[in-house]
mmCIF file of C-alpha atoms in Angstrom:
data_model
loop_
_atom_site.group_PDB
_atom_site.id
_atom_site.type_symbol
_atom_site.label_atom_id
_atom_site.label_comp_id
_atom_site.label_asym_id
_atom_site.label_seq_id
_atom_site.Cartn_x
_atom_site.Cartn_y
_atom_site.Cartn_z
ATOM 1 C CA MET A 7 90.141 136.604 124.031
ATOM 2 C CA LYS A 8 90.358 136.646 120.162
ATOM 3 C CA ASN A 9 93.382 134.601 120.303
ATOM 4 C CA THR A 10 91.672 131.804 122.498
ATOM 5 C CA ILE A 11 88.583 131.604 120.698
ATOM 6 C CA LEU A 12 90.794 130.893 117.253
ATOM 7 C CA ILE A 13 92.523 128.487 119.273
ATOM 8 C CA LEU A 14 89.470 126.613 120.293
ATOM 9 C CA LEU A 15 88.125 126.788 116.537
ATOM 10 C CA LEU A 16 91.036 125.333 115.556
ATOM 11 C CA SER A 17 90.826 122.736 117.938
ATOM 12 C CA ILE A 18 87.207 121.543 117.094
ATOM 13 C CA THR A 19 87.944 121.771 113.324
ATOM 14 C CA TYR A 20 91.058 119.374 113.812
ATOM 15 C CA THR A 21 89.184 116.986 116.237
ATOM 16 C CA SER A 22 86.090 116.509 113.578
ATOM 17 C CA CYS A 23 88.515 116.208 110.676
ATOM 18 C CA LYS A 24 90.111 113.535 112.554
ATOM 19 C CA ALA A 25 86.841 111.557 113.210
ATOM 20 C CA GLN A 26 85.990 111.220 109.899
ATOM 21 C CA TYR A 27 89.558 109.564 109.160
ATOM 22 C CA SER A 28 89.504 106.947 111.735
ATOM 23 C CA LEU A 29 92.071 103.680 111.618
ATOM 24 C CA GLN A 30 90.168 100.682 112.632
ATOM 25 C CA ASN A 31 90.958 97.023 112.492
ATOM 26 C CA TYR A 32 88.173 94.632 111.129
ATOM 27 C CA ASP A 33 86.780 93.409 114.221
ATOM 28 C CA SER A 34 85.029 97.149 114.500
ATOM 29 C CA ALA A 35 84.219 97.838 110.775
ATOM 30 C CA ASN A 36 80.513 98.201 110.896
ATOM 31 C CA ASP A 37 78.826 101.359 110.283
ATOM 32 C CA LEU A 38 82.436 103.506 109.752
ATOM 33 C CA PRO A 39 81.788 107.206 109.101
ATOM 34 C CA SER A 40 82.548 108.265 105.571
ATOM 35 C CA GLY A 41 86.232 108.642 104.735
ATOM 36 C CA SER A 42 87.287 106.585 107.566
ATOM 37 C CA TYR A 43 90.173 103.940 107.143
ATOM 38 C CA CYS A 44 89.441 100.397 107.810
ATOM 39 C CA ALA A 45 92.657 98.850 108.205
ATOM 40 C CA ASP A 46 94.435 95.859 108.428
ATOM 41 C CA THR A 47 96.014 97.141 111.801
ATOM 42 C CA PHE A 48 96.711 93.498 113.106
ATOM 43 C CA ASN A 49 98.689 92.466 109.547
ATOM 44 C CA ASP A 50 96.813 89.256 109.155
ATOM 45 C CA PHE A 51 96.880 89.814 105.431
ATOM 46 C CA ASN A 52 100.620 89.952 105.347
ATOM 47 C CA ASN A 53 100.590 85.997 106.310
ATOM 48 C CA TYR A 54 98.806 85.276 103.189
ATOM 49 C CA GLU A 55 100.864 87.273 100.464
ATOM 50 C CA GLY A 56 102.693 85.090 98.334
ATOM 51 C CA THR A 57 102.411 82.175 96.193
ATOM 52 C CA TRP A 58 100.828 79.012 97.263
ATOM 53 C CA LYS A 59 100.590 75.668 95.821
ATOM 54 C CA SER A 60 98.565 72.241 96.099
ATOM 55 C CA VAL A 61 99.344 69.148 94.501
ATOM 56 C CA LEU A 62 96.738 66.327 95.085
ATOM 57 C CA GLY A 63 97.112 63.212 92.666
ATOM 58 C CA ASN A 64 96.773 64.539 89.249
ATOM 59 C CA LYS A 65 95.342 68.218 90.196
ATOM 60 C CA ASP A 66 97.621 71.196 90.801
ATOM 61 C CA PHE A 67 96.229 74.500 92.207
ATOM 62 C CA THR A 68 98.256 77.333 92.556
ATOM 63 C CA ILE A 69 96.972 80.805 94.104
ATOM 64 C CA ILE A 70 99.087 84.060 94.271
ATOM 65 C CA LEU A 71 98.038 86.370 96.764
ATOM 66 C CA GLN A 72 98.595 90.419 97.415
ATOM 67 C CA LYS A 73 97.704 92.867 100.056
ATOM 68 C CA ARG A 74 96.550 96.179 98.852
ATOM 69 C CA THR A 75 96.565 98.962 101.236
ATOM 70 C CA HIS A 76 94.333 102.144 101.448
ATOM 71 C CA VAL A 77 91.887 101.164 98.624
ATOM 72 C CA TYR A 78 88.796 103.394 98.102
ATOM 73 C CA TYR A 79 85.845 101.109 98.421
ATOM 74 C CA ASP A 80 82.688 102.739 97.016
ATOM 75 C CA PHE A 81 80.332 100.549 98.282
ATOM 76 C CA GLU A 82 80.509 101.767 101.865
ATOM 77 C CA ASP A 83 82.420 105.191 101.065
ATOM 78 C CA ILE A 84 85.319 104.249 103.290
ATOM 79 C CA TYR A 85 89.098 103.273 102.404
ATOM 80 C CA THR A 86 90.356 99.776 103.518
ATOM 81 C CA ASP A 87 92.853 97.234 102.898
ATOM 82 C CA PHE A 88 91.844 94.250 100.868
ATOM 83 C CA LEU A 89 93.728 90.745 100.035
ATOM 84 C CA VAL A 90 93.700 90.128 96.424
ATOM 85 C CA GLY A 91 94.807 87.358 94.141
ATOM 86 C CA GLU A 92 94.690 85.194 91.208
ATOM 87 C CA TYR A 93 95.217 81.471 90.295
ATOM 88 C CA ILE A 94 95.895 78.496 87.912
ATOM 89 C CA TYR A 95 94.214 74.976 87.894
ATOM 90 C CA LYS A 96 95.762 72.014 85.862
ATOM 91 C CA GLU A 97 94.908 68.490 85.670
ATOM 92 C CA ASN A 98 97.411 65.988 84.626
ATOM 93 C CA ASN A 99 100.022 68.748 84.079
ATOM 94 C CA VAL A 100 97.706 70.318 81.689
ATOM 95 C CA GLU A 101 96.419 74.184 81.996
ATOM 96 C CA ILE A 102 92.626 74.163 82.695
ATOM 97 C CA ILE A 103 92.573 78.193 83.552
ATOM 98 C CA ASN A 104 94.919 80.920 84.324
ATOM 99 C CA THR A 105 94.254 84.176 85.822
ATOM 100 C CA THR A 106 97.442 85.285 86.947
ATOM 101 C CA SER A 107 97.415 88.317 84.024
ATOM 102 C CA ASN A 108 95.012 89.754 85.996
ATOM 103 C CA LEU A 109 97.364 90.508 89.018
ATOM 104 C CA SER A 110 98.192 93.794 87.961
ATOM 105 C CA THR A 111 94.520 95.381 87.735
ATOM 106 C CA ASN A 112 93.846 98.403 90.384
ATOM 107 C CA GLU A 113 90.090 98.117 90.361
ATOM 108 C CA VAL A 114 88.359 97.525 93.554
ATOM 109 C CA ARG A 115 86.875 93.855 93.188
ATOM 110 C CA GLY A 116 88.934 93.437 89.946
ATOM 111 C CA ASN A 117 90.640 90.598 90.994
ATOM 112 C CA ASN A 118 89.126 86.929 90.559
ATOM 113 C CA ILE A 119 90.033 86.441 94.539
ATOM 114 C CA ASN A 120 89.350 89.341 96.741
ATOM 115 C CA GLY A 121 87.825 90.658 99.729
ATOM 116 C CA ARG A 122 88.566 91.731 103.333
ATOM 117 C CA LEU A 123 86.293 89.611 105.618
ATOM 118 C CA PHE A 124 87.439 87.766 108.872
ATOM 119 C CA ILE A 125 85.705 84.817 110.461
ATOM 120 C CA GLN A 126 86.398 84.736 113.986
ATOM 121 C CA ASP A 127 83.762 82.284 115.173
ATOM 122 C CA ASN A 128 84.859 78.904 114.981
ATOM 123 C CA ASN A 129 81.488 77.633 114.619
ATOM 124 C CA ASP A 130 80.540 79.599 111.817
ATOM 125 C CA PHE A 131 80.759 77.861 108.088
ATOM 126 C CA PRO A 132 83.181 76.306 107.590
ATOM 127 C CA ILE A 133 83.537 75.294 111.203
ATOM 128 C CA CYS A 134 86.933 74.728 112.302
ATOM 129 C CA TYR A 135 87.148 72.002 114.837
ATOM 130 C CA ASP A 136 90.988 72.604 115.816
ATOM 131 C CA CYS A 137 91.180 76.622 115.769
ATOM 132 C CA VAL A 138 92.051 78.257 118.818
ATOM 133 C CA PRO A 139 89.267 80.720 120.301
ATOM 134 C CA ASN A 140 88.693 83.842 118.171
ATOM 135 C CA GLU A 141 91.428 82.593 115.546
ATOM 136 C CA ARG A 142 91.006 84.743 112.686
ATOM 137 C CA ARG A 143 90.275 83.092 108.986
ATOM 138 C CA VAL A 144 89.885 85.209 106.004
ATOM 139 C CA GLN A 145 86.875 84.972 103.506
ATOM 140 C CA LEU A 146 87.215 85.816 100.227
ATOM 141 C CA PHE A 147 84.886 85.953 97.179
ATOM 142 C CA PHE A 148 86.448 83.509 94.337
ATOM 143 C CA THR A 149 85.434 84.443 90.870
ATOM 144 C CA ASP A 150 85.841 82.146 87.309
ATOM 145 C CA PRO A 151 86.092 84.421 84.658
ATOM 146 C CA THR A 152 84.895 81.643 82.052
ATOM 147 C CA ARG A 153 81.608 81.026 84.211
ATOM 148 C CA THR A 154 80.633 84.528 85.908
ATOM 149 C CA HIS A 155 77.084 82.970 86.724
ATOM 150 C CA VAL A 156 78.779 80.609 89.378
ATOM 151 C CA HIS A 157 79.306 82.494 92.695
ATOM 152 C CA ALA A 158 81.934 81.060 95.027
ATOM 153 C CA LEU A 159 83.734 82.052 98.212
ATOM 154 C CA ILE A 160 87.322 80.772 99.552
ATOM 155 C CA VAL A 161 87.919 80.811 103.320
ATOM 156 C CA LEU A 162 91.598 80.863 103.994
ATOM 157 C CA ARG A 163 93.437 79.723 107.356
ATOM 158 C CA HIS A 164 97.113 80.402 107.554
ATOM 159 C CA LYS A 165 99.156 77.878 109.892
ATOM 160 C CA ILE A 166 103.011 76.384 110.344
ATOM 161 C CA GLU A 167 102.963 72.899 109.797
ATOM 162 C CA ASN A 168 106.265 70.960 110.534
ATOM 163 C CA GLY A 169 107.997 74.691 110.106
ATOM 164 C CA VAL A 170 106.396 74.874 106.930
ATOM 165 C CA GLN A 171 104.094 77.809 106.106
ATOM 166 C CA VAL A 172 100.466 76.457 104.767
ATOM 167 C CA ILE A 173 97.190 77.795 103.994
ATOM 168 C CA LYS A 174 94.208 75.707 104.812
ATOM 169 C CA ALA A 175 91.620 76.616 101.837
ATOM 170 C CA PHE A 176 87.834 76.041 101.786
ATOM 171 C CA LEU A 177 86.567 76.599 98.480
ATOM 172 C CA TYR A 178 82.748 76.390 97.937
ATOM 173 C CA GLU A 179 79.876 77.580 95.798
ATOM 174 C CA THR A 180 77.282 79.829 97.132
ATOM 175 C CA LEU A 181 75.040 80.408 94.140
ATOM 176 C CA SER A 182 75.004 79.223 90.266
ATOM 177 C CA ILE A 183 72.480 80.970 88.112
ATOM 178 C CA THR A 184 71.923 79.411 84.494
ATOM 179 C CA VAL A 185 68.485 79.664 82.238
ATOM 180 C CA GLU A 186 66.908 76.506 81.210
ATOM 181 C CA GLY A 187 68.539 76.020 77.829
ATOM 182 C CA ASP A 188 71.663 77.924 78.145
ATOM 183 C CA ASN A 189 73.989 74.673 78.539
ATOM 184 C CA LEU A 190 76.080 76.628 80.623
ATOM 185 C CA PRO A 191 78.457 74.516 83.064
ATOM 186 C CA GLU A 192 76.910 74.892 86.603
ATOM 187 C CA HIS A 193 79.992 74.686 88.480
ATOM 188 C CA LEU A 194 83.376 76.290 88.674
ATOM 189 C CA THR A 195 86.309 75.256 86.712
ATOM 190 C CA VAL A 196 88.267 74.870 89.802
ATOM 191 C CA PRO A 197 86.618 71.757 92.000
ATOM 192 C CA THR A 198 85.221 72.783 95.390
ATOM 193 C CA GLY A 199 86.482 71.404 98.646
ATOM 194 C CA GLU A 200 89.506 71.528 100.953
ATOM 195 C CA TYR A 201 92.978 72.280 99.858
ATOM 196 C CA THR A 202 96.648 72.497 101.437
ATOM 197 C CA LEU A 203 98.318 75.113 99.713
ATOM 198 C CA ILE A 204 102.250 75.426 100.715
ATOM 199 C CA LYS A 205 104.077 78.722 100.422
ATOM 200 C CA GLN A 206 106.439 78.497 97.815
#
Protein backbone atom coordinates (compact mmCIF):
# COMPACT_ATOMS: atom_id res chain seq x y z
CA MET A 1 0.00 0.00 0.00
CA LYS A 2 2.82 2.41 0.92
CA ASN A 3 4.55 1.63 -2.35
CA THR A 4 1.37 2.39 -4.31
CA ILE A 5 0.94 5.77 -2.56
CA LEU A 6 4.60 6.63 -3.17
CA ILE A 7 4.32 5.78 -6.89
CA LEU A 8 1.12 7.83 -7.12
CA LEU A 9 2.76 10.84 -5.43
CA LEU A 10 5.83 10.62 -7.68
CA SER A 11 3.55 10.39 -10.70
CA ILE A 12 1.59 13.52 -9.69
CA THR A 13 4.83 15.45 -8.98
CA TYR A 14 6.32 14.45 -12.35
CA THR A 15 3.16 15.48 -14.21
CA SER A 16 2.93 18.89 -12.50
CA CYS A 17 6.64 19.61 -13.23
CA LYS A 18 6.14 18.73 -16.86
CA ALA A 19 3.15 21.07 -17.08
CA GLN A 20 5.40 23.98 -16.14
CA TYR A 21 7.75 23.17 -19.00
CA SER A 22 5.62 22.86 -22.11
CA LEU A 23 7.09 22.82 -25.58
CA GLN A 24 4.75 24.81 -27.79
CA ASN A 25 4.91 26.41 -31.20
CA TYR A 26 4.24 30.08 -31.82
CA ASP A 27 0.66 29.49 -32.90
CA SER A 28 -0.30 28.78 -29.29
CA ALA A 29 2.13 31.04 -27.44
CA ASN A 30 -0.40 33.12 -25.49
CA ASP A 31 -0.76 32.87 -21.71
CA LEU A 32 1.85 30.17 -21.23
CA PRO A 33 2.56 29.10 -17.64
CA SER A 34 5.79 30.38 -16.04
CA GLY A 35 8.82 28.38 -17.06
CA SER A 36 7.33 27.19 -20.35
CA TYR A 37 9.49 26.86 -23.44
CA CYS A 38 7.89 28.51 -26.47
CA ALA A 39 9.97 26.96 -29.22
CA ASP A 40 10.26 27.39 -32.95
CA THR A 41 8.98 23.82 -33.35
CA PHE A 42 8.49 24.09 -37.11
CA ASN A 43 12.02 25.53 -37.56
CA ASP A 44 10.68 28.57 -39.43
CA PHE A 45 13.57 30.68 -38.12
CA ASN A 46 16.11 28.32 -39.75
CA ASN A 47 15.06 29.63 -43.18
CA TYR A 48 16.17 33.14 -42.22
CA GLU A 49 19.60 32.41 -40.77
CA GLY A 50 22.59 33.76 -42.66
CA THR A 51 23.66 36.84 -44.61
CA TRP A 52 21.21 38.52 -46.99
CA LYS A 53 21.92 41.41 -49.35
CA SER A 54 19.90 43.87 -51.41
CA VAL A 55 21.45 46.18 -54.02
CA LEU A 56 19.11 48.73 -55.56
CA GLY A 57 20.70 51.55 -57.53
CA ASN A 58 23.26 53.20 -55.27
CA LYS A 59 21.77 51.64 -52.09
CA ASP A 60 23.24 48.51 -50.52
CA PHE A 61 21.42 46.92 -47.56
CA THR A 62 22.78 43.77 -45.86
CA ILE A 63 21.31 41.94 -42.87
CA ILE A 64 22.79 39.05 -40.89
CA LEU A 65 20.29 36.91 -38.98
CA GLN A 66 20.82 34.25 -36.30
CA LYS A 67 18.48 31.93 -34.44
CA ARG A 68 18.89 31.88 -30.64
CA THR A 69 17.29 28.99 -28.77
CA HIS A 70 15.98 28.57 -25.23
CA VAL A 71 16.46 32.23 -24.26
CA TYR A 72 14.93 33.38 -20.98
CA TYR A 73 12.31 36.04 -21.74
CA ASP A 74 11.66 37.89 -18.48
CA PHE A 75 8.72 39.92 -19.84
CA GLU A 76 6.60 36.74 -19.80
CA ASP A 77 8.72 34.52 -17.48
CA ILE A 78 9.17 31.90 -20.20
CA TYR A 79 11.95 30.50 -22.36
CA THR A 80 11.71 31.08 -26.08
CA ASP A 81 13.49 31.02 -29.42
CA PHE A 82 14.42 34.36 -30.97
CA LEU A 83 15.48 35.53 -34.41
CA VAL A 84 18.11 38.25 -34.02
CA GLY A 85 20.34 40.20 -36.35
CA GLU A 86 22.34 43.25 -37.32
CA TYR A 87 22.77 45.20 -40.53
CA ILE A 88 24.94 47.32 -42.83
CA TYR A 89 23.63 50.11 -45.02
CA LYS A 90 25.67 51.84 -47.75
CA GLU A 91 25.02 54.57 -50.31
CA ASN A 92 27.37 55.02 -53.27
CA ASN A 93 29.54 52.34 -51.63
CA VAL A 94 30.00 54.58 -48.56
CA GLU A 95 29.08 52.90 -45.27
CA ILE A 96 26.36 54.92 -43.56
CA ILE A 97 25.64 52.57 -40.66
CA ASN A 98 27.08 49.20 -39.54
CA THR A 99 25.76 47.45 -36.41
CA THR A 100 27.36 44.02 -37.01
CA SER A 101 29.82 44.41 -34.11
CA ASN A 102 26.76 43.87 -31.89
CA LEU A 103 26.13 40.31 -33.18
CA SER A 104 27.87 38.68 -30.21
CA THR A 105 25.57 40.17 -27.56
CA ASN A 106 23.60 37.65 -25.49
CA GLU A 107 21.11 40.12 -24.05
CA VAL A 108 17.43 39.52 -24.76
CA ARG A 109 16.41 42.24 -27.21
CA GLY A 110 20.06 43.34 -27.26
CA ASN A 111 20.28 43.13 -31.04
CA ASN A 112 19.12 45.84 -33.42
CA ILE A 113 16.91 43.30 -35.21
CA ASN A 114 15.08 40.92 -32.87
CA GLY A 115 11.81 39.22 -32.14
CA ARG A 116 9.74 36.05 -32.23
CA LEU A 117 6.34 37.04 -33.65
CA PHE A 118 4.74 35.40 -36.65
CA ILE A 119 2.10 36.94 -38.91
CA GLN A 120 -0.20 34.29 -40.38
CA ASP A 121 -3.14 36.35 -41.60
CA ASN A 122 -2.33 37.55 -45.11
CA ASN A 123 -4.60 40.57 -44.58
CA ASP A 124 -2.55 41.80 -41.61
CA PHE A 125 -0.26 44.73 -42.36
CA PRO A 126 1.64 44.66 -44.61
CA ILE A 127 -0.96 42.85 -46.72
CA CYS A 128 0.50 39.90 -48.65
CA TYR A 129 -1.46 39.42 -51.87
CA ASP A 130 0.51 36.43 -53.13
CA CYS A 131 1.02 34.53 -49.86
CA VAL A 132 -0.55 31.08 -49.62
CA PRO A 133 -3.22 30.77 -46.88
CA ASN A 134 -1.70 30.87 -43.36
CA GLU A 135 1.82 31.44 -44.69
CA ARG A 136 4.12 32.46 -41.85
CA ARG A 137 5.89 35.81 -42.09
CA VAL A 138 8.20 37.01 -39.32
CA GLN A 139 7.76 40.41 -37.67
CA LEU A 140 10.80 41.78 -35.83
CA PHE A 141 11.79 44.95 -34.02
CA PHE A 142 14.24 47.11 -35.98
CA THR A 143 16.39 49.59 -34.04
CA ASP A 144 18.71 52.32 -35.24
CA PRO A 145 21.28 52.77 -32.42
CA THR A 146 21.97 56.33 -33.59
CA ARG A 147 18.24 57.18 -33.54
CA THR A 148 16.68 55.26 -30.66
CA HIS A 149 13.74 57.68 -30.59
CA VAL A 150 12.53 56.19 -33.90
CA HIS A 151 10.62 52.92 -33.45
CA ALA A 152 10.33 50.52 -36.37
CA LEU A 153 9.41 46.99 -37.42
CA ILE A 154 10.60 44.78 -40.25
CA VAL A 155 8.45 41.99 -41.70
CA LEU A 156 10.31 39.16 -43.43
CA ARG A 157 9.03 36.56 -45.88
CA HIS A 158 11.27 33.71 -47.03
CA LYS A 159 10.90 32.57 -50.66
CA ILE A 160 12.65 30.58 -53.36
CA GLU A 161 12.77 32.51 -56.65
CA ASN A 162 14.36 30.86 -59.71
CA GLY A 163 16.15 28.44 -57.39
CA VAL A 164 17.58 31.26 -55.24
CA GLN A 165 16.72 31.91 -51.59
CA VAL A 166 15.41 35.43 -51.03
CA ILE A 167 13.81 37.41 -48.24
CA LYS A 168 11.09 39.86 -49.09
CA ALA A 169 11.40 42.52 -46.39
CA PHE A 170 9.13 45.40 -45.52
CA LEU A 171 10.68 47.99 -43.19
CA TYR A 172 8.41 50.61 -41.66
CA GLU A 173 8.42 53.11 -38.80
CA THR A 174 5.77 52.90 -36.08
CA LEU A 175 6.64 55.96 -33.98
CA SER A 176 9.11 58.83 -33.80
CA ILE A 177 9.40 60.60 -30.46
CA THR A 178 11.09 64.00 -30.67
CA VAL A 179 10.99 67.13 -28.55
CA GLU A 180 10.59 70.45 -30.34
CA GLY A 181 13.96 72.14 -30.56
CA ASP A 182 16.01 68.94 -30.23
CA ASN A 183 16.66 68.92 -33.98
CA LEU A 184 16.78 65.13 -33.98
CA PRO A 185 16.32 63.27 -37.28
CA GLU A 186 12.73 62.06 -37.61
CA HIS A 187 13.48 58.88 -39.56
CA LEU A 188 15.72 55.81 -39.58
CA THR A 189 19.11 55.92 -41.26
CA VAL A 190 18.02 52.99 -43.46
CA PRO A 191 15.21 54.11 -45.81
CA THR A 192 11.89 52.44 -45.13
CA GLY A 193 10.10 50.42 -47.79
CA GLU A 194 10.37 47.07 -49.53
CA TYR A 195 13.59 45.15 -50.10
CA THR A 196 14.44 41.89 -51.84
CA LEU A 197 17.47 40.41 -50.10
CA ILE A 198 19.37 37.52 -51.65
CA LYS A 199 21.07 34.79 -49.61
CA GLN A 200 24.85 35.21 -49.75
